[in-house]
PDB file of C-alpha atoms in Angstrom:
ATOM      1  CA  MET Z  15      80.676 118.029  93.420  1.00 52.00           C
ATOM      2  CA  THR Z  16      83.664 119.982  94.708  1.00 59.00           C
ATOM      3  CA  LEU Z  17      85.471 122.638  92.657  1.00 60.00           C
ATOM      4  CA  LEU Z  18      88.428 120.280  92.237  1.00 59.00           C
ATOM      5  CA  GLU Z  19      86.144 117.531  90.920  1.00 53.00           C
ATOM      6  CA  LYS Z  20      84.545 119.985  88.474  1.00 54.00           C
ATOM      7  CA  ILE Z  21      87.985 120.984  87.185  1.00 54.00           C
ATOM      8  CA  ARG Z  22      88.918 117.333  86.759  1.00 53.00           C
ATOM      9  CA  CYS Z  23      85.699 116.726  84.827  1.00 52.00           C
ATOM     10  CA  LEU Z  24      86.494 119.680  82.560  1.00 54.00           C
ATOM     11  CA  PHE Z  25      89.939 118.349  81.748  1.00 53.00           C
ATOM     12  CA  THR Z  26      88.723 114.782  81.155  1.00 51.00           C
ATOM     13  CA  PHE Z  27      85.617 115.654  79.118  1.00 53.00           C
ATOM     14  CA  GLY Z  28      85.665 113.970  75.716  1.00 50.00           C
ATOM     15  CA  GLN Z  29      88.670 111.851  76.615  1.00 50.00           C
ATOM     16  CA  GLY Z  30      86.946 108.762  75.341  1.00 49.00           C
ATOM     17  CA  VAL Z  31      86.230 110.364  71.959  1.00 53.00           C
ATOM     18  CA  ALA Z  32      89.827 111.394  71.470  1.00 50.00           C
ATOM     19  CA  LEU Z  33      91.455 108.139  72.521  1.00 57.00           C
ATOM     20  CA  PRO Z  34      90.693 104.706  71.010  1.00 60.00           C
ATOM     21  CA  LEU Z  35      90.509 101.615  73.147  1.00 61.00           C
ATOM     22  CA  PRO Z  36      93.969 100.216  73.857  1.00 65.00           C
ATOM     23  CA  ALA Z  37      94.789  96.823  72.394  1.00 62.00           C
ATOM     24  CA  ILE Z  38      93.417  94.205  74.759  1.00 59.00           C
ATOM     25  CA  PRO Z  39      94.760  90.619  74.717  1.00 59.00           C
ATOM     26  CA  GLU Z  40      92.161  87.961  73.927  1.00 59.00           C
ATOM     27  CA  ASP Z  41      92.841  86.281  77.249  1.00 67.00           C
ATOM     28  CA  LYS Z  42      92.188  89.516  79.195  1.00 78.00           C
ATOM     29  CA  ASN Z  43      89.728  88.947  82.039  1.00 90.00           C
ATOM     30  CA  PRO Z  44      86.766  91.365  81.766  1.00 95.00           C
ATOM     31  CA  LEU Z  45      86.689  91.829  85.550  1.00 95.00           C
ATOM     32  CA  GLU Z  46      90.278  93.095  85.399  1.00 94.00           C
ATOM     33  CA  LEU Z  47      89.335  95.497  82.613  1.00 93.00           C
ATOM     34  CA  PHE Z  48      86.291  96.670  84.582  1.00 96.00           C
ATOM     35  CA  SER Z  49      88.526  97.307  87.587  1.00 96.00           C
ATOM     36  CA  GLN Z  50      90.784  99.459  85.411  1.00 93.00           C
ATOM     37  CA  TRP Z  51      87.856 101.456  83.980  1.00 94.00           C
ATOM     38  CA  PHE Z  52      86.285 101.850  87.417  1.00 96.00           C
ATOM     39  CA  GLU Z  53      89.559 103.242  88.728  1.00 96.00           C
ATOM     40  CA  ASP Z  54      89.694 105.663  85.776  1.00 93.00           C
ATOM     41  CA  ALA Z  55      86.150 106.808  86.607  1.00 95.00           C
ATOM     42  CA  ASN Z  56      87.121 107.371  90.244  1.00 94.00           C
ATOM     43  CA  LYS Z  57      90.179 109.403  89.267  1.00 93.00           C
ATOM     44  CA  SER Z  58      88.197 111.537  86.793  1.00 90.00           C
ATOM     45  CA  GLY Z  59      86.219 113.266  89.543  1.00 90.00           C
ATOM     46  CA  ILE Z  60      82.852 111.890  88.420  1.00 92.00           C
ATOM     47  CA  LEU Z  61      80.254 112.148  91.177  1.00 93.00           C
ATOM     48  CA  LEU Z  62      79.327 108.654  92.421  1.00 97.00           C
ATOM     49  CA  PRO Z  63      81.071 106.609  89.710  1.00 97.00           C
ATOM     50  CA  GLU Z  64      79.678 103.525  91.486  1.00 98.00           C
ATOM     51  CA  SER Z  65      76.139 104.439  90.375  1.00 98.00           C
ATOM     52  CA  MET Z  66      74.615 101.793  88.124  1.00 98.00           C
ATOM     53  CA  SER Z  67      71.268 100.967  86.626  1.00 98.00           C
ATOM     54  CA  VAL Z  68      69.745  97.629  87.646  1.00 98.00           C
ATOM     55  CA  SER Z  69      67.112  96.238  85.283  1.00 98.00           C
ATOM     56  CA  SER Z  70      64.768  93.378  86.118  1.00 98.00           C
ATOM     57  CA  CYS Z  71      61.521  91.952  84.704  1.00 97.00           C
ATOM     58  CA  ASP Z  72      58.267  90.948  86.347  1.00 93.00           C
ATOM     59  CA  SER Z  73      56.331  87.745  85.644  1.00 90.00           C
ATOM     60  CA  GLU Z  74      54.617  89.362  82.641  1.00 92.00           C
ATOM     61  CA  GLY Z  75      57.915  90.446  81.074  1.00 93.00           C
ATOM     62  CA  GLN Z  76      57.571  94.135  81.997  1.00 95.00           C
ATOM     63  CA  PRO Z  77      61.103  95.507  82.548  1.00 96.00           C
ATOM     64  CA  SER Z  78      61.903  98.102  85.189  1.00 97.00           C
ATOM     65  CA  SER Z  79      65.142  99.954  85.946  1.00 98.00           C
ATOM     66  CA  ARG Z  80      66.490 101.950  88.876  1.00 98.00           C
ATOM     67  CA  MET Z  81      69.787 103.426  89.980  1.00 98.00           C
ATOM     68  CA  VAL Z  82      71.646 101.801  92.873  1.00 98.00           C
ATOM     69  CA  LEU Z  83      75.211 101.900  94.171  1.00 98.00           C
ATOM     70  CA  LEU Z  84      77.761  99.182  93.498  1.00 98.00           C
ATOM     71  CA  LYS Z  85      79.287  98.260  96.850  1.00 98.00           C
ATOM     72  CA  SER Z  86      81.905  95.716  95.843  1.00 98.00           C
ATOM     73  CA  PHE Z  87      83.037  93.548  92.962  1.00 97.00           C
ATOM     74  CA  ASP Z  88      85.469  90.712  92.376  1.00 96.00           C
ATOM     75  CA  GLN Z  89      85.841  87.665  90.159  1.00 93.00           C
ATOM     76  CA  ASP Z  90      82.553  86.315  91.552  1.00 94.00           C
ATOM     77  CA  GLY Z  91      80.493  89.306  90.459  1.00 97.00           C
ATOM     78  CA  PHE Z  92      79.006  92.692  91.384  1.00 98.00           C
ATOM     79  CA  VAL Z  93      77.330  93.321  94.745  1.00 98.00           C
ATOM     80  CA  PHE Z  94      74.599  95.758  95.781  1.00 98.00           C
ATOM     81  CA  TYR Z  95      72.253  95.869  98.779  1.00 98.00           C
ATOM     82  CA  THR Z  96      68.526  96.428  99.109  1.00 98.00           C
ATOM     83  CA  ASN Z  97      65.298  95.615 100.910  1.00 97.00           C
ATOM     84  CA  TYR Z  98      64.290  92.065  99.962  1.00 97.00           C
ATOM     85  CA  GLY Z  99      60.654  93.192  99.897  1.00 96.00           C
ATOM     86  CA  SER Z 100      61.260  95.878  97.268  1.00 97.00           C
ATOM     87  CA  ARG Z 101      59.916  95.673  93.735  1.00 97.00           C
ATOM     88  CA  LYS Z 102      63.304  94.804  92.262  1.00 97.00           C
ATOM     89  CA  SER Z 103      63.788  92.028  94.817  1.00 97.00           C
ATOM     90  CA  GLN Z 104      60.351  90.561  94.128  1.00 96.00           C
ATOM     91  CA  GLU Z 105      61.116  90.562  90.408  1.00 97.00           C
ATOM     92  CA  LEU Z 106      64.589  89.087  90.895  1.00 97.00           C
ATOM     93  CA  GLN Z 107      63.153  86.290  93.011  1.00 95.00           C
ATOM     94  CA  GLN Z 108      60.761  85.435  90.162  1.00 95.00           C
ATOM     95  CA  ASN Z 109      63.371  85.875  87.443  1.00 96.00           C
ATOM     96  CA  GLN Z 110      67.057  85.760  88.343  1.00 96.00           C
ATOM     97  CA  LYS Z 111      68.136  87.308  85.052  1.00 97.00           C
ATOM     98  CA  VAL Z 112      69.382  90.882  85.469  1.00 98.00           C
ATOM     99  CA  ALA Z 113      71.183  93.626  83.565  1.00 98.00           C
ATOM    100  CA  LEU Z 114      73.493  96.326  84.921  1.00 98.00           C
ATOM    101  CA  LEU Z 115      74.629  99.518  83.223  1.00 98.00           C
ATOM    102  CA  PHE Z 116      77.406 101.904  84.205  1.00 98.00           C
ATOM    103  CA  HIS Z 117      77.550 105.184  82.278  1.00 97.00           C
ATOM    104  CA  TRP Z 118      80.484 107.550  82.721  1.00 95.00           C
ATOM    105  CA  GLY Z 119      79.607 110.396  80.365  1.00 91.00           C
ATOM    106  CA  VAL Z 120      82.689 112.501  81.086  1.00 88.00           C
ATOM    107  CA  LEU Z 121      84.906 109.641  79.905  1.00 90.00           C
ATOM    108  CA  GLN Z 122      82.547 108.688  77.056  1.00 90.00           C
ATOM    109  CA  ARG Z 123      82.443 105.165  78.435  1.00 93.00           C
ATOM    110  CA  GLN Z 124      79.814 102.714  79.543  1.00 95.00           C
ATOM    111  CA  VAL Z 125      79.754  99.077  80.639  1.00 97.00           C
ATOM    112  CA  ARG Z 126      76.795  96.752  80.072  1.00 98.00           C
ATOM    113  CA  ILE Z 127      76.568  93.580  82.166  1.00 98.00           C
ATOM    114  CA  GLU Z 128      74.141  90.676  81.843  1.00 98.00           C
ATOM    115  CA  GLY Z 129      73.901  87.827  84.300  1.00 98.00           C
ATOM    116  CA  VAL Z 130      71.937  86.231  87.109  1.00 98.00           C
ATOM    117  CA  VAL Z 131      71.633  87.156  90.773  1.00 98.00           C
ATOM    118  CA  GLU Z 132      72.150  85.280  93.997  1.00 98.00           C
ATOM    119  CA  LYS Z 133      71.791  86.559  97.551  1.00 98.00           C
ATOM    120  CA  THR Z 134      74.945  87.324  99.488  1.00 98.00           C
ATOM    121  CA  SER Z 135      75.516  85.439 102.715  1.00 97.00           C
ATOM    122  CA  GLN Z 136      73.941  86.780 105.896  1.00 96.00           C
ATOM    123  CA  GLN Z 137      77.445  87.338 107.259  1.00 97.00           C
ATOM    124  CA  GLN Z 138      78.409  89.516 104.283  1.00 97.00           C
ATOM    125  CA  SER Z 139      75.129  91.441 104.450  1.00 98.00           C
ATOM    126  CA  GLN Z 140      75.541  91.986 108.174  1.00 97.00           C
ATOM    127  CA  GLN Z 141      79.129  93.174 107.801  1.00 97.00           C
ATOM    128  CA  TYR Z 142      78.102  95.774 105.227  1.00 98.00           C
ATOM    129  CA  PHE Z 143      74.959  96.787 107.134  1.00 98.00           C
ATOM    130  CA  HIS Z 144      76.976  97.651 110.237  1.00 97.00           C
ATOM    131  CA  SER Z 145      79.464  99.667 108.180  1.00 97.00           C
ATOM    132  CA  ARG Z 146      76.659 102.104 107.280  1.00 97.00           C
ATOM    133  CA  GLY Z 147      75.781 105.164 109.323  1.00 97.00           C
ATOM    134  CA  ARG Z 148      73.298 104.595 112.132  1.00 97.00           C
ATOM    135  CA  GLY Z 149      70.735 106.785 110.361  1.00 97.00           C
ATOM    136  CA  SER Z 150      70.873 104.537 107.290  1.00 97.00           C
ATOM    137  CA  GLN Z 151      70.523 101.461 109.492  1.00 97.00           C
ATOM    138  CA  ILE Z 152      67.398 102.909 111.118  1.00 98.00           C
ATOM    139  CA  GLY Z 153      66.143 103.904 107.677  1.00 97.00           C
ATOM    140  CA  ALA Z 154      66.384 100.306 106.486  1.00 97.00           C
ATOM    141  CA  TRP Z 155      63.989  99.296 109.270  1.00 97.00           C
ATOM    142  CA  ALA Z 156      61.684 102.267 108.741  1.00 97.00           C
ATOM    143  CA  SER Z 157      61.192 101.959 104.987  1.00 96.00           C
ATOM    144  CA  LYS Z 158      58.786  99.400 103.546  1.00 94.00           C
ATOM    145  CA  GLN Z 159      60.545  99.897 100.239  1.00 94.00           C
ATOM    146  CA  SER Z 160      58.334 100.164  97.131  1.00 93.00           C
ATOM    147  CA  GLN Z 161      55.089  99.994  99.149  1.00 93.00           C
ATOM    148  CA  ARG Z 162      52.615 102.872  99.152  1.00 94.00           C
ATOM    149  CA  LEU Z 163      52.677 105.314 102.047  1.00 93.00           C
ATOM    150  CA  GLN Z 164      49.430 105.181 104.009  1.00 94.00           C
ATOM    151  CA  HIS Z 165      49.744 108.861 104.940  1.00 94.00           C
ATOM    152  CA  ALA Z 166      52.304 111.675 104.593  1.00 92.00           C
ATOM    153  CA  ASP Z 167      53.812 111.202 108.062  1.00 95.00           C
ATOM    154  CA  GLU Z 168      54.046 107.415 107.992  1.00 95.00           C
ATOM    155  CA  LEU Z 169      57.760 107.232 107.172  1.00 95.00           C
ATOM    156  CA  THR Z 170      58.710 109.874 109.752  1.00 96.00           C
ATOM    157  CA  GLN Z 171      56.682 108.074 112.394  1.00 97.00           C
ATOM    158  CA  ARG Z 172      58.239 104.725 111.576  1.00 97.00           C
ATOM    159  CA  GLU Z 173      61.719 106.251 111.742  1.00 97.00           C
ATOM    160  CA  ALA Z 174      60.984 107.676 115.196  1.00 97.00           C
ATOM    161  CA  ARG Z 175      59.579 104.331 116.322  1.00 97.00           C
ATOM    162  CA  TYR Z 176      62.741 102.441 115.407  1.00 97.00           C
ATOM    163  CA  GLU Z 177      64.988 105.167 116.795  1.00 97.00           C
ATOM    164  CA  GLU Z 178      63.273 104.596 120.126  1.00 97.00           C
ATOM    165  CA  LYS Z 179      63.226 100.808 119.798  1.00 97.00           C
ATOM    166  CA  PHE Z 180      66.981 100.543 119.221  1.00 97.00           C
ATOM    167  CA  LYS Z 181      68.009 103.423 121.482  1.00 97.00           C
ATOM    168  CA  GLY Z 182      71.277 102.677 123.300  1.00 96.00           C
ATOM    169  CA  GLN Z 183      71.936  99.453 121.379  1.00 97.00           C
ATOM    170  CA  GLN Z 184      73.344  98.231 118.096  1.00 97.00           C
ATOM    171  CA  VAL Z 185      70.827  98.250 115.278  1.00 98.00           C
ATOM    172  CA  PRO Z 186      70.340  94.616 114.183  1.00 98.00           C
ATOM    173  CA  LEU Z 187      70.331  93.527 110.568  1.00 98.00           C
ATOM    174  CA  PRO Z 188      66.705  93.266 109.371  1.00 97.00           C
ATOM    175  CA  GLU Z 189      65.786  89.809 108.142  1.00 97.00           C
ATOM    176  CA  PHE Z 190      64.254  91.472 105.069  1.00 97.00           C
ATOM    177  CA  TRP Z 191      67.422  93.337 104.057  1.00 98.00           C
ATOM    178  CA  GLY Z 192      70.640  92.203 102.410  1.00 98.00           C
ATOM    179  CA  GLY Z 193      72.756  91.941  99.310  1.00 98.00           C
ATOM    180  CA  TYR Z 194      72.595  90.546  95.815  1.00 98.00           C
ATOM    181  CA  ARG Z 195      75.554  89.380  93.788  1.00 98.00           C
ATOM    182  CA  VAL Z 196      75.247  89.649  90.012  1.00 98.00           C
ATOM    183  CA  LYS Z 197      77.190  86.810  88.412  1.00 98.00           C
ATOM    184  CA  PRO Z 198      77.929  87.972  84.859  1.00 98.00           C
ATOM    185  CA  HIS Z 199      77.865  85.871  81.718  1.00 97.00           C
ATOM    186  CA  ALA Z 200      78.206  88.792  79.265  1.00 98.00           C
ATOM    187  CA  ILE Z 201      80.016  92.139  79.607  1.00 97.00           C
ATOM    188  CA  GLU Z 202      80.287  94.851  76.959  1.00 96.00           C
ATOM    189  CA  PHE Z 203      82.724  97.766  77.154  1.00 94.00           C
ATOM    190  CA  TRP Z 204      81.638 100.776  75.086  1.00 93.00           C
ATOM    191  CA  GLN Z 205      83.808 103.803  74.382  1.00 89.00           C
ATOM    192  CA  GLY Z 206      82.716 106.816  72.355  1.00 88.00           C
ATOM    193  CA  ARG Z 207      84.608 107.716  69.209  1.00 82.00           C
ATOM    194  CA  ALA Z 208      84.334 110.495  66.639  1.00 79.00           C
ATOM    195  CA  ASN Z 209      81.624 110.234  63.960  1.00 83.00           C
ATOM    196  CA  ARG Z 210      79.737 107.794  66.188  1.00 86.00           C
ATOM    197  CA  LEU Z 211      82.135 105.016  65.175  1.00 84.00           C
ATOM    198  CA  HIS Z 212      82.247 103.813  68.749  1.00 88.00           C
ATOM    199  CA  ASP Z 213      84.302 100.947  70.185  1.00 89.00           C
ATOM    200  CA  ARG Z 214      82.281  97.996  71.475  1.00 91.00           C
ATOM    201  CA  LEU Z 215      84.297  95.171  73.000  1.00 92.00           C
ATOM    202  CA  CYS Z 216      82.329  92.165  74.274  1.00 95.00           C
ATOM    203  CA  PHE Z 217      83.090  89.234  76.539  1.00 96.00           C
ATOM    204  CA  GLU Z 218      80.844  86.167  76.747  1.00 96.00           C
ATOM    205  CA  GLN Z 219      81.387  83.297  79.125  1.00 94.00           C
ATOM    206  CA  SER Z 220      81.625  79.792  77.726  1.00 90.00           C
ATOM    207  CA  GLU Z 221      82.824  76.390  78.897  1.00 89.00           C
ATOM    208  CA  ASN Z 222      86.315  77.423  77.815  1.00 86.00           C
ATOM    209  CA  GLY Z 223      86.300  80.728  79.689  1.00 89.00           C
ATOM    210  CA  TRP Z 224      85.643  84.229  78.382  1.00 93.00           C
ATOM    211  CA  GLN Z 225      85.285  84.647  74.604  1.00 92.00           C
ATOM    212  CA  THR Z 226      86.085  88.072  73.132  1.00 92.00           C
ATOM    213  CA  PHE Z 227      84.699  89.814  70.049  1.00 92.00           C
ATOM    214  CA  GLN Z 228      83.837  93.306  68.805  1.00 91.00           C
ATOM    215  CA  LEU Z 229      80.522  94.725  67.563  1.00 93.00           C
ATOM    216  CA  HIS Z 230      79.678  97.312  64.952  1.00 94.00           C
ATOM    217  CA  PRO Z 231      78.650 100.575  66.703  1.00 91.00           C
TER     218      PRO Z 231
END
């Protein structure tokens, strides 16, 4: 984090405690509100405000969580990319239900999202893949994500192998790599308040659109 970002964090610390949630119309779209909060997080100087926890469950109901980076979002949902052979991908293929969590401590805000996943199109995955640095593209080929290393040098050797294989050419999109879109059916906006009397504003999707209500903290 740069000095400027640290200064911004200092000035914005506790902002959420001091300021209540603004009045939000019942017909407010939660994706529009998320966009506003995400912009606030970006402006605050928080390091990697796009970081989010992704939680999935295996066939026996054991949940697991990990931090990934949100790469895009719109009215259709929230997109991240991964190896389709990873643990989270294996679990999401067995059970499409997923939960996301954004936590912006400096702003005393967090957003909880529940929904289901679907794979992004190959075209979208390919477009994002080729926007990454070449080293990250090679890394996607080299890493057998979530599998055990056979020996300490295995990853380094695999990286060198693919560096040589794709030398002088564009790195192709691996067939085992791509994106997931989380299509939300419930979104909760949480903002810290004094005396732990926090604001919790919820949106749930129904046949008539998004329904809004508040929860006790």
